[in-house]
Amino acid sequence: MVRVYKKLLYYVPKEKWLAYLAIVLAAVSAVITVAAYYYMYEFLERLIVLHETERAFSFAVLITGLLAAGSVVYMVSVLLTHILGFRLETNLRKKGIDGLMSAGFKFFDLNSSGRTRQLIDDNAAQTHSIVAHLIPDNAGAVLTPVLVLAVGFTVDVKVGIALVLFTVFGAGQITLMSGDKSFMAIYQAALEKMNSETVEYIRGMQVVKIFGANVSSFKALHKAITDYSKYALDYSLSCKKPYVRFQLVFLGAVAVLIPFAVSFMDVYANPLALAVDLIMVLFLSGVLFSSFMKIMYVSMYAYMGTSAVEKLEHVFADMQKDTLQFGTQERFENYDIEFDRVRFGYGDEMILNDLSFKLSAGRSYALVGASGSGKSTIVKLISGFYKINGGDIKIGGKPLASYSRDAVAKHIAFVFQESRLFKTSIFENVRIADPQAAPERVFEALRLAGCDDVLQKFPLREQTVIGSKGVFLSGGEKQRIAIARAILKNAGIIIMDEASAAVDPENEHELQKAFKNLIKGKTVIMIAHRLSSIRAVDEVLVMEKGQIIERGSDAALLEKGGKYAYFQNLYAKANNWRVRV
């Protein structure tokens, strides 16, 4: 537990003194409150045994004051830990966001956005409870039973012995309920697996409804639910017997104490004093019960907190592992691109292994190959946001890592099939490429991208907010706005994932005109999906298993009769395929 708190307090170095002060205040609160319990005995003895009403009243006033003081001190302790808890949550989320900003794109390829959000946000929230509630509860729950036993022996040795028996029994049952840590790890893993598979199931709900499938059709989700239900049942059954015994003894304390009193106490010597002793045992056993319940929840939250910290540190380590290193060079001398014995893999298996090639500035290139051949990997590495395993990538004769982050972002533009637009105006969606651009430049970029007919659909034209009041754009319209964004950026290198591969003919015509305006005088690298669209490029690079197996113009490669010619032949056959009616 101490190790967990050390890890957590590491993330709040300026506020960690609040934790120590809160522990002291919680301990002071426990002492004050238990002192009130002792004076409760004095009150009962004066009232019931000695019949000193006035003296009893003074003790009642003292008890009220002590309980009020203890509550106030405890509230201050809890206030401090809540301040600490919220600061911890904030710092953990900030660290997560900073890590995401510096992490390479490889991290995002290996971790879905939903899982990343859940890991950072949910686990940061879980650390709040272990700090905000458990720090004061820990101090009070550990110290209170010791003080209660001291009060019990002060009242009467037999009362103290009875309370010791309750304490030993309660501690034993809680230990049994805590369970095996390895089992708890399996239980938590099953819960996370079920949550993850449920998210995937919901994301695919459209497909589920179209095919009329039910949850049992999704084997991964069905298995995750079945496994979790099994572990949840096993966990509940393992806690059932000790929890029932714990509740039975403490809540049925009267039934336990009467035989004890008859056996070990002189019932007839002083029945009023015996009544006071029994009342104190019942009262203090209730205090012990409350403390044990807190300890029980302390154990649960402690495990959850430990698990949350470990997961956060693991994801932070993953982010750091792929942290990108940028240099200070601000200008690209030219836009020649060179791969020199580059090695790269998303996991242990290398996708590119000792890959070398050169691309000249101002020319257009198309990457062709089967799925998994390495086309997308090459353009990802050119972006500068992936950490390579070996070799070197150079632009303008200098290593890509020698350029600053801003330089890389400024000189390389992307146009993908799935264009991401933000819920803001069309104007701002374009100007995100250059926040300092004058409005005239944004309007010109929209015009060159063929967006005039898109703007004419809306009364507010470029000030129309996408996604509000029923404003939605087609895939082709989104791509034209994305092209306008790239035109405004005016980068020297354009990377395209053939954006016209799946659009209607009208949008394709507009997109082709927009592409021509975009790529003038640029170094263009295109991932080709439709081979008919790349006949005009300067060179075609044919990929297979992470290597370039053919390179040349469309005509030269067709004449060669190799892999590219084979692909073109397949493409022609596919275009001639028809469904007979």
Coordinates of C-alpha atoms in Angstrom, one line a residue:
M1 CA 0.0 0.0 0.0
V2 CA 2.8 2.4 0.9
R3 CA 4.4 1.6 -2.5
V4 CA 1.2 2.6 -4.3
Y5 CA 1.0 5.9 -2.5
K6 CA 4.6 6.6 -3.3
K7 CA 3.9 6.1 -7.0
L8 CA 0.7 8.3 -6.8
L9 CA 2.4 11.1 -4.9
Y10 CA 5.1 11.2 -7.5
Y11 CA 2.6 12.8 -9.9
V12 CA 1.7 15.5 -7.4
P13 CA 5.1 16.7 -6.0
K14 CA 3.9 20.2 -5.1
E15 CA 0.7 19.0 -3.2
K16 CA 1.9 15.7 -1.6
W17 CA 2.3 17.5 1.8
L18 CA -1.5 17.6 1.8
A19 CA -1.5 13.8 2.1
Y20 CA 0.8 13.8 5.2
L21 CA -1.3 16.6 6.8
A22 CA -4.5 14.7 6.1
I23 CA -3.1 11.6 7.8
V24 CA -2.2 13.6 10.9
L25 CA -5.7 15.2 11.0
A26 CA -7.4 11.9 10.4
A27 CA -5.4 10.4 13.3
V28 CA -6.3 13.4 15.5
S29 CA -9.9 13.0 14.6
A30 CA -9.8 9.3 15.5
V31 CA -8.3 10.1 18.9
I32 CA -10.9 12.8 19.6
T33 CA -13.8 10.6 18.6
V34 CA -12.6 7.6 20.6
A35 CA -12.1 9.9 23.6
A36 CA -15.8 10.7 23.2
Y37 CA -16.5 7.0 23.4
Y38 CA -14.7 6.7 26.7
Y39 CA -16.6 9.6 28.1
M40 CA -19.8 7.8 26.9
Y41 CA -18.9 5.2 29.5
E42 CA -18.4 7.9 32.2
F43 CA -21.8 9.3 31.2
L44 CA -23.6 6.0 31.5
E45 CA -22.0 5.1 34.8
R46 CA -23.0 8.5 36.3
L47 CA -26.5 8.3 34.9
I48 CA -27.3 4.6 35.5
V49 CA -25.1 3.4 38.3
L50 CA -24.3 6.5 40.5
H51 CA -27.5 8.5 39.6
E52 CA -25.4 11.7 39.3
T53 CA -27.7 13.5 36.8
E54 CA -25.8 16.9 36.8
R55 CA -22.5 15.2 36.4
A56 CA -23.9 13.0 33.6
F57 CA -25.2 16.1 31.8
S58 CA -21.7 17.7 31.9
F59 CA -20.3 14.5 30.3
A60 CA -23.1 14.6 27.7
V61 CA -22.0 18.2 26.7
L62 CA -18.4 17.1 26.6
I63 CA -19.2 14.1 24.4
T64 CA -21.2 16.3 22.0
G65 CA -18.3 18.8 21.8
L66 CA -15.7 16.0 21.2
L67 CA -17.8 14.4 18.5
A68 CA -18.4 17.7 16.8
A69 CA -14.7 18.5 17.0
G70 CA -13.7 15.1 15.6
S71 CA -16.1 15.5 12.7
V72 CA -14.8 18.9 11.8
V73 CA -11.2 17.7 11.9
Y74 CA -12.1 14.7 9.8
M75 CA -13.9 16.9 7.3
V76 CA -10.8 19.1 6.9
S77 CA -8.7 15.9 6.4
V78 CA -11.2 14.7 3.7
L79 CA -11.2 18.2 2.1
L80 CA -7.4 18.1 1.8
T81 CA -7.4 14.6 0.3
H82 CA -10.1 15.6 -2.2
I83 CA -8.0 18.6 -3.3
L84 CA -5.1 16.2 -3.7
G85 CA -7.2 13.6 -5.5
F86 CA -8.5 16.1 -8.1
R87 CA -5.0 17.5 -8.6
L88 CA -3.7 13.9 -9.1
E89 CA -6.5 13.1 -11.7
T90 CA -5.7 16.3 -13.5
N91 CA -1.9 15.6 -13.6
L92 CA -2.4 12.1 -14.7
R93 CA -4.7 13.2 -17.6
K94 CA -2.2 15.9 -18.5
K95 CA 0.6 13.4 -18.5
G96 CA -1.5 11.2 -20.7
I97 CA -2.3 14.0 -23.2
D98 CA 1.4 15.2 -23.2
G99 CA 2.4 11.6 -23.9
L100 CA -0.1 11.3 -26.7
M101 CA 1.2 14.5 -28.3
S102 CA 4.8 13.2 -28.2
A103 CA 4.1 9.5 -29.0
G104 CA 4.8 8.2 -32.5
F105 CA 1.9 7.2 -34.7
K106 CA 2.9 3.6 -34.1
F107 CA 1.4 3.8 -30.6
F108 CA -2.0 4.8 -32.2
D109 CA -1.8 1.9 -34.7
L110 CA -1.3 -0.6 -31.9
N111 CA -3.9 1.1 -29.5
S112 CA -7.4 2.0 -30.5
S113 CA -8.7 5.5 -29.5
G114 CA -11.4 3.9 -27.3
R115 CA -8.9 1.8 -25.4
T116 CA -6.5 4.6 -25.0
R117 CA -9.2 6.9 -23.7
Q118 CA -10.4 4.2 -21.3
L119 CA -6.9 3.5 -20.0
I120 CA -6.1 7.1 -19.3
D121 CA -9.4 8.5 -18.3
D122 CA -10.9 5.6 -16.3
N123 CA -7.8 4.7 -14.5
A124 CA -7.0 8.3 -13.6
A125 CA -10.5 8.5 -12.1
Q126 CA -9.9 5.3 -10.1
T127 CA -6.9 6.9 -8.4
H128 CA -9.1 9.6 -7.1
S129 CA -10.9 7.2 -4.6
I130 CA -7.6 5.7 -3.3
V131 CA -6.4 9.2 -2.5
A132 CA -9.5 11.2 -1.7
H133 CA -11.2 8.6 0.5
L134 CA -8.7 6.0 1.5
I135 CA -6.0 8.2 3.0
P136 CA -8.2 9.5 5.8
D137 CA -10.1 6.2 6.1
N138 CA -6.9 4.2 6.3
A139 CA -5.6 6.3 9.1
G140 CA -8.9 6.2 11.0
A141 CA -9.6 2.5 10.3
V142 CA -6.2 1.3 11.5
L143 CA -6.0 3.6 14.6
T144 CA -9.6 3.3 15.8
P145 CA -9.6 -0.4 16.7
V146 CA -6.4 0.0 18.7
L147 CA -7.9 3.0 20.6
V148 CA -11.3 1.1 21.1
L149 CA -9.5 -1.9 22.6
A150 CA -7.7 0.5 25.0
V151 CA -11.0 2.1 26.0
G152 CA -12.5 -1.4 26.5
F153 CA -9.7 -2.5 28.9
T154 CA -10.1 0.9 30.7
V155 CA -13.8 0.2 31.2
D156 CA -13.3 -3.4 32.4
V157 CA -10.8 -6.2 31.6
K158 CA -13.7 -8.5 30.6
V159 CA -15.0 -5.8 28.2
G160 CA -11.6 -5.6 26.7
I161 CA -11.3 -9.4 26.3
A162 CA -14.7 -9.4 24.6
L163 CA -13.6 -6.7 22.2
V164 CA -10.3 -8.5 21.5
L165 CA -12.3 -11.6 20.5
F166 CA -14.5 -9.6 18.2
T167 CA -11.4 -8.0 16.7
V168 CA -9.6 -11.3 16.0
F169 CA -12.7 -12.8 14.5
G170 CA -13.4 -9.8 12.3
A171 CA -9.8 -9.6 11.1
G172 CA -9.8 -13.3 10.2
Q173 CA -13.0 -13.1 8.2
I174 CA -11.8 -10.0 6.3
T175 CA -8.5 -11.8 5.5
L176 CA -10.6 -14.7 4.0
M177 CA -12.7 -12.2 2.0
S178 CA -9.7 -10.5 0.5
G179 CA -9.0 -13.5 -1.6
D180 CA -6.0 -14.5 -3.7
K181 CA -4.3 -11.6 -5.5
S182 CA -3.6 -13.7 -8.6
F183 CA -7.3 -14.5 -8.8
M184 CA -8.2 -10.8 -8.5
A185 CA -5.9 -10.1 -11.4
I186 CA -7.6 -12.7 -13.5
Y187 CA -11.0 -11.3 -12.5
Q188 CA -10.0 -7.7 -13.4
A189 CA -8.6 -8.9 -16.8
A190 CA -11.9 -10.7 -17.5
L191 CA -13.8 -7.5 -16.7
E192 CA -11.6 -5.4 -19.0
K193 CA -11.9 -8.0 -21.8
M194 CA -15.7 -7.9 -21.5
N195 CA -15.7 -4.1 -21.6
S196 CA -13.4 -4.0 -24.6
E197 CA -15.4 -6.6 -26.6
T198 CA -18.7 -4.8 -25.7
V199 CA -17.3 -1.6 -27.2
E200 CA -16.4 -3.4 -30.4
Y201 CA -19.9 -5.0 -30.5
I202 CA -21.6 -1.6 -30.2
R203 CA -19.3 -0.1 -32.9
G204 CA -20.4 -2.8 -35.3
M205 CA -24.1 -2.5 -34.4
Q206 CA -25.1 -1.5 -38.0
V207 CA -23.6 -4.8 -39.3
V208 CA -25.3 -6.7 -36.4
K209 CA -28.7 -5.3 -37.3
I210 CA -28.3 -5.8 -41.1
F211 CA -27.5 -9.5 -40.7
G212 CA -29.8 -10.1 -37.7
A213 CA -27.0 -11.5 -35.6
N214 CA -27.2 -11.8 -31.8
V215 CA -24.5 -11.7 -29.2
S216 CA -23.8 -15.4 -29.3
S217 CA -22.7 -15.0 -33.0
F218 CA -19.8 -12.9 -31.7
K219 CA -17.6 -15.6 -30.2
A220 CA -15.1 -13.2 -28.6
L221 CA -17.9 -11.2 -26.8
H222 CA -19.8 -14.2 -25.9
K223 CA -16.7 -15.9 -24.4
A224 CA -15.8 -12.7 -22.6
I225 CA -19.2 -12.4 -21.0
T226 CA -19.2 -16.1 -20.1
D227 CA -15.7 -16.0 -18.6
Y228 CA -16.5 -12.9 -16.6
S229 CA -19.7 -14.3 -15.2
K230 CA -17.8 -17.4 -14.1
Y231 CA -15.1 -15.4 -12.4
A232 CA -17.7 -13.1 -10.8
L233 CA -19.6 -16.1 -9.5
D234 CA -16.4 -17.7 -8.1
Y235 CA -15.4 -14.4 -6.5
S236 CA -18.9 -14.0 -4.9
L237 CA -18.9 -17.6 -3.6
S238 CA -15.4 -17.2 -2.1
C239 CA -16.6 -14.2 -0.1
K240 CA -20.1 -15.5 0.8
K241 CA -19.3 -17.7 3.8
P242 CA -16.8 -15.3 5.6
Y243 CA -19.0 -12.3 4.9
V244 CA -22.1 -14.1 6.3
R245 CA -20.2 -15.1 9.4
F246 CA -18.8 -11.6 9.8
Q247 CA -22.3 -10.0 9.5
L248 CA -23.9 -12.7 11.8
V249 CA -21.4 -12.2 14.7
F250 CA -21.3 -8.4 14.6
L251 CA -25.0 -7.7 13.9
G252 CA -26.0 -10.4 16.3
A253 CA -23.7 -9.2 19.0
V254 CA -26.5 -9.4 21.6
A255 CA -26.9 -13.1 21.1
V256 CA -23.1 -13.6 21.4
L257 CA -22.7 -11.4 24.4
I258 CA -25.5 -12.8 26.7
P259 CA -23.9 -16.2 27.0
F260 CA -20.5 -14.5 27.5
A261 CA -22.0 -12.4 30.3
V262 CA -23.7 -15.3 32.0
S263 CA -20.5 -17.4 31.8
F264 CA -17.9 -14.9 32.8
M265 CA -19.6 -12.0 34.6
D266 CA -21.3 -11.8 38.0
V267 CA -24.8 -11.0 36.9
Y268 CA -26.1 -10.5 40.5
A269 CA -23.3 -8.6 42.1
N270 CA -24.0 -5.3 40.5
P271 CA -26.6 -5.6 37.7
L272 CA -26.5 -1.9 36.8
A273 CA -22.7 -1.9 36.4
L274 CA -23.1 -5.0 34.3
A275 CA -25.7 -3.3 32.1
V276 CA -23.3 -0.4 31.5
D277 CA -20.5 -2.9 30.6
L278 CA -22.8 -4.7 28.1
I279 CA -23.9 -1.4 26.6
M280 CA -20.3 -0.4 26.1
V281 CA -19.4 -3.8 24.5
L282 CA -22.3 -3.5 22.2
F283 CA -21.5 0.1 21.3
L284 CA -17.8 -0.4 20.9
S285 CA -18.3 -3.6 18.8
G286 CA -20.4 -1.5 16.5
V287 CA -17.5 0.9 16.2
L288 CA -15.2 -2.1 15.4
F289 CA -17.8 -3.2 12.8
S290 CA -17.7 0.2 11.2
S291 CA -13.9 0.2 11.1
F292 CA -13.7 -3.3 9.7
M293 CA -16.2 -2.3 6.9
K294 CA -13.9 0.6 6.0
I295 CA -10.9 -1.7 6.0
M296 CA -12.8 -4.1 3.8
Y297 CA -13.4 -1.3 1.2
V298 CA -9.8 -0.2 1.7
S299 CA -8.6 -3.6 0.5
M300 CA -10.9 -3.4 -2.6
Y301 CA -10.0 0.2 -3.5
A302 CA -6.3 -0.5 -2.8
Y303 CA -6.3 -3.3 -5.4
M304 CA -8.2 -1.2 -7.9
G305 CA -5.8 1.7 -7.2
T306 CA -2.8 -0.5 -7.6
S307 CA -4.1 -1.9 -10.8
A308 CA -4.9 1.6 -12.1
V309 CA -1.4 2.9 -11.4
E310 CA 0.2 -0.1 -13.0
K311 CA -1.9 0.3 -16.2
L312 CA -1.3 4.0 -16.4
E313 CA 2.5 3.5 -16.0
H314 CA 2.4 0.8 -18.6
V315 CA 0.6 3.0 -21.1
F316 CA 2.9 5.9 -20.3
A317 CA 5.9 3.6 -20.9
D318 CA 4.4 2.6 -24.2
M319 CA 4.1 6.2 -25.2
Q320 CA 7.7 7.0 -24.1
K321 CA 8.9 3.9 -26.0
D322 CA 7.8 5.5 -29.3
T323 CA 8.5 9.1 -28.4
L324 CA 9.7 11.0 -31.5
Q325 CA 13.0 12.8 -31.5
F326 CA 13.1 16.0 -33.5
G327 CA 15.9 18.3 -34.4
T328 CA 16.3 22.0 -34.9
Q329 CA 16.5 22.3 -38.7
E330 CA 13.6 24.6 -39.9
R331 CA 14.1 24.6 -43.7
F332 CA 14.0 21.8 -46.3
E333 CA 16.8 22.5 -48.9
N334 CA 14.8 20.4 -51.4
Y335 CA 12.2 17.7 -51.4
D336 CA 14.3 14.7 -52.5
I337 CA 13.4 11.6 -50.4
E338 CA 15.8 8.8 -49.6
F339 CA 15.3 5.5 -47.7
D340 CA 18.7 4.1 -46.6
R341 CA 18.5 0.5 -45.4
V342 CA 15.3 1.3 -43.4
R343 CA 14.0 -1.3 -41.0
F344 CA 10.6 -1.0 -39.4
G345 CA 7.9 -3.1 -37.7
Y346 CA 4.8 -2.6 -35.6
G347 CA 5.8 -5.5 -33.4
D348 CA 8.6 -8.0 -33.4
E349 CA 8.1 -8.8 -37.1
M350 CA 9.7 -6.4 -39.5
I351 CA 7.4 -5.0 -42.3
L352 CA 10.3 -3.2 -44.0
N353 CA 13.8 -4.8 -43.8
D354 CA 16.8 -2.9 -45.2
L355 CA 14.7 -1.0 -47.7
S356 CA 16.5 1.5 -49.8
F357 CA 15.3 3.8 -52.6
K358 CA 15.3 7.5 -53.7
L359 CA 12.5 9.8 -54.9
S360 CA 13.4 13.0 -56.8
A361 CA 11.8 16.3 -55.9
G362 CA 9.0 17.6 -58.1
R363 CA 8.0 14.2 -59.5
S364 CA 5.0 12.0 -58.9
Y365 CA 5.1 8.4 -57.7
A366 CA 2.6 5.7 -57.2
L367 CA 3.0 2.8 -54.8
V368 CA 1.3 -0.4 -56.0
G369 CA 1.1 -3.8 -54.3
A370 CA -1.0 -6.3 -52.6
S371 CA -2.4 -5.7 -49.1
G372 CA 0.4 -6.0 -46.5
S373 CA 3.2 -5.3 -49.0
G374 CA 4.3 -2.1 -47.2
K375 CA 2.8 0.7 -49.2
S376 CA 1.0 2.4 -46.3
T377 CA 4.0 1.8 -44.1
I378 CA 6.3 3.8 -46.4
V379 CA 4.1 6.9 -46.5
K380 CA 3.7 6.7 -42.7
L381 CA 7.4 6.7 -42.3
I382 CA 7.8 9.7 -44.7
S383 CA 5.4 11.6 -42.4
G384 CA 8.1 11.7 -39.7
F385 CA 5.8 10.6 -37.0
Y386 CA 7.0 7.0 -36.8
K387 CA 10.2 5.9 -35.0
I388 CA 12.1 3.5 -37.3
N389 CA 13.9 0.5 -36.0
G390 CA 17.0 1.0 -38.1
G391 CA 18.5 2.8 -41.1
D392 CA 17.9 6.4 -42.1
I393 CA 15.2 8.4 -43.9
K394 CA 16.5 11.6 -45.5
I395 CA 14.6 14.6 -47.0
G396 CA 16.7 17.2 -48.8
G397 CA 19.8 15.2 -48.1
K398 CA 19.4 15.5 -44.3
P399 CA 18.1 12.9 -41.8
L400 CA 14.4 13.4 -41.2
A401 CA 15.1 13.4 -37.4
S402 CA 17.2 16.5 -37.8
Y403 CA 14.2 18.7 -38.7
S404 CA 12.0 20.3 -36.1
R405 CA 8.4 19.1 -35.5
D406 CA 7.1 22.3 -37.0
A407 CA 9.2 21.9 -40.1
V408 CA 8.0 18.4 -40.7
A409 CA 4.4 19.4 -40.2
K410 CA 4.7 22.4 -42.5
H411 CA 6.4 20.7 -45.4
I412 CA 4.4 17.5 -45.7
A413 CA 0.6 17.4 -46.4
F414 CA -1.7 14.4 -46.4
V415 CA -5.0 13.6 -48.3
F416 CA -6.6 10.3 -47.2
Q417 CA -9.7 8.4 -48.3
E418 CA -11.3 9.0 -44.8
S419 CA -11.1 12.7 -44.4
R420 CA -11.5 13.9 -40.8
L421 CA -13.4 17.2 -40.4
F422 CA -14.1 18.9 -37.1
K423 CA -17.5 20.2 -35.9
T424 CA -16.8 23.8 -36.8
S425 CA -17.2 26.0 -39.8
I426 CA -16.0 24.9 -43.3
F427 CA -13.7 28.0 -43.2
E428 CA -12.0 26.9 -39.9
N429 CA -11.7 23.3 -41.1
V430 CA -9.6 24.6 -44.0
R431 CA -7.7 27.2 -42.1
I432 CA -6.5 24.6 -39.6
A433 CA -3.7 24.0 -42.1
D434 CA -2.4 27.5 -41.6
P435 CA -4.0 29.3 -38.7
Q436 CA -2.4 32.6 -39.7
A437 CA -3.7 32.5 -43.3
A438 CA -5.6 35.6 -44.5
P439 CA -9.3 34.9 -45.4
E440 CA -8.5 35.5 -49.1
R441 CA -6.0 32.6 -49.1
V442 CA -8.6 30.3 -47.6
F443 CA -11.2 31.3 -50.2
E444 CA -8.7 30.7 -53.0
A445 CA -7.9 27.2 -51.6
L446 CA -11.6 26.4 -51.5
R447 CA -11.9 27.6 -55.1
L448 CA -8.9 25.6 -56.3
A449 CA -10.3 22.5 -54.6
G450 CA -13.6 22.8 -56.5
C451 CA -15.6 23.5 -53.3
D452 CA -17.8 26.3 -54.9
D453 CA -20.8 24.0 -55.6
V454 CA -20.5 22.6 -52.0
L455 CA -20.6 26.1 -50.5
Q456 CA -23.6 27.1 -52.7
K457 CA -25.7 24.5 -51.0
F458 CA -25.6 26.4 -47.7
P459 CA -26.9 30.0 -47.0
L460 CA -23.8 30.7 -44.8
R461 CA -21.4 29.3 -47.3
E462 CA -17.9 28.8 -45.8
Q463 CA -19.2 29.8 -42.3
T464 CA -21.6 26.8 -42.2
V465 CA -20.8 24.6 -39.2
I466 CA -20.4 21.0 -40.2
G467 CA -22.5 18.5 -38.2
S468 CA -24.9 21.1 -36.8
K469 CA -28.6 21.7 -37.8
G470 CA -28.6 18.8 -40.2
V471 CA -25.5 19.9 -42.1
F472 CA -23.7 16.8 -43.3
L473 CA -21.3 16.3 -46.3
S474 CA -20.8 13.4 -48.6
G475 CA -17.5 11.5 -48.7
G476 CA -16.5 13.3 -51.9
E477 CA -17.4 16.7 -50.5
K478 CA -15.3 16.0 -47.4
Q479 CA -12.4 15.0 -49.5
R480 CA -12.5 18.3 -51.5
I481 CA -12.4 20.3 -48.3
A482 CA -9.5 18.1 -47.2
I483 CA -7.8 19.0 -50.5
A484 CA -8.5 22.7 -49.9
R485 CA -6.7 22.2 -46.5
A486 CA -3.7 20.7 -48.3
I487 CA -3.6 23.5 -50.9
L488 CA -3.7 26.1 -48.2
K489 CA -0.8 24.4 -46.5
N490 CA 1.3 24.6 -49.7
A491 CA 3.6 21.8 -48.5
G492 CA 6.4 20.6 -50.8
I493 CA 5.6 16.9 -50.3
I494 CA 2.1 15.6 -50.8
I495 CA 1.1 12.1 -49.6
M496 CA -2.1 10.7 -51.0
D497 CA -4.1 7.6 -50.2
E498 CA -6.0 7.7 -53.5
A499 CA -9.0 9.6 -52.3
S500 CA -11.1 9.1 -55.4
A501 CA -11.1 5.3 -55.1
A502 CA -14.7 5.1 -53.8
V503 CA -16.7 8.1 -54.9
D504 CA -19.4 8.8 -57.5
P505 CA -18.4 9.9 -61.0
E506 CA -19.4 13.6 -60.4
N507 CA -17.4 13.9 -57.3
E508 CA -14.5 12.0 -59.0
H509 CA -14.4 14.6 -61.8
E510 CA -14.2 17.5 -59.3
L511 CA -11.6 15.6 -57.2
Q512 CA -9.4 15.0 -60.2
K513 CA -9.4 18.7 -61.0
A514 CA -8.7 19.5 -57.4
F515 CA -5.8 17.0 -57.4
K516 CA -4.2 18.7 -60.4
N517 CA -4.3 22.1 -58.6
L518 CA -2.8 20.5 -55.5
I519 CA 0.1 18.6 -57.0
K520 CA 1.6 21.2 -59.3
G521 CA 5.3 21.3 -58.7
K522 CA 5.2 19.1 -55.7
T523 CA 6.8 15.8 -54.8
V524 CA 3.8 13.4 -54.8
I525 CA 3.6 9.9 -53.3
M526 CA 0.3 8.1 -54.0
I527 CA -1.0 4.8 -52.7
A528 CA -2.8 3.4 -55.7
H529 CA -6.0 1.5 -55.4
R530 CA -7.3 1.9 -59.0
L531 CA -4.6 1.2 -61.5
S532 CA -6.3 3.3 -64.1
S533 CA -5.7 6.5 -62.1
I534 CA -1.9 6.2 -62.0
R535 CA -1.0 6.1 -65.7
A536 CA 0.0 9.7 -65.7
V537 CA 2.5 9.5 -62.8
D538 CA 6.2 9.8 -63.4
E539 CA 7.1 6.4 -61.8
V540 CA 5.4 3.4 -60.4
L541 CA 7.0 1.5 -57.5
V542 CA 5.7 -2.1 -57.1
M543 CA 5.9 -3.4 -53.6
E544 CA 6.0 -7.0 -52.4
K545 CA 6.8 -8.2 -48.8
G546 CA 8.4 -4.9 -47.8
Q547 CA 10.6 -4.5 -50.9
I548 CA 10.5 -2.7 -54.2
I549 CA 10.5 -5.4 -56.8
E550 CA 9.7 -3.2 -59.9
R551 CA 10.1 0.4 -60.7
G552 CA 9.5 2.5 -63.8
S553 CA 6.9 4.3 -65.8
D554 CA 3.5 2.7 -66.5
A555 CA 4.4 2.0 -70.1
A556 CA 7.8 0.5 -69.3
L557 CA 6.4 -1.8 -66.6
L558 CA 3.6 -3.0 -68.9
E559 CA 6.2 -3.7 -71.6
K560 CA 8.3 -5.6 -69.1
G561 CA 5.4 -8.0 -68.4
G562 CA 6.2 -8.4 -64.7
K563 CA 4.1 -8.0 -61.5
Y564 CA 2.7 -4.6 -62.5
A565 CA 1.5 -6.0 -65.8
Y566 CA -0.1 -8.9 -63.9
F567 CA -1.9 -6.4 -61.6
Q568 CA -3.1 -4.4 -64.6
N569 CA -4.4 -7.5 -66.3
L570 CA -6.3 -8.5 -63.2
Y571 CA -7.7 -4.9 -62.9
A572 CA -8.9 -5.0 -66.5
K573 CA -10.7 -8.4 -65.9
A574 CA -12.3 -7.0 -62.8
N575 CA -13.6 -4.0 -64.7
N576 CA -15.2 -6.3 -67.3
W577 CA -16.9 -8.4 -64.7
R578 CA -20.7 -8.1 -64.8
V579 CA -23.6 -9.7 -62.9
R580 CA -26.0 -11.6 -65.2
V581 CA -29.7 -10.8 -64.7

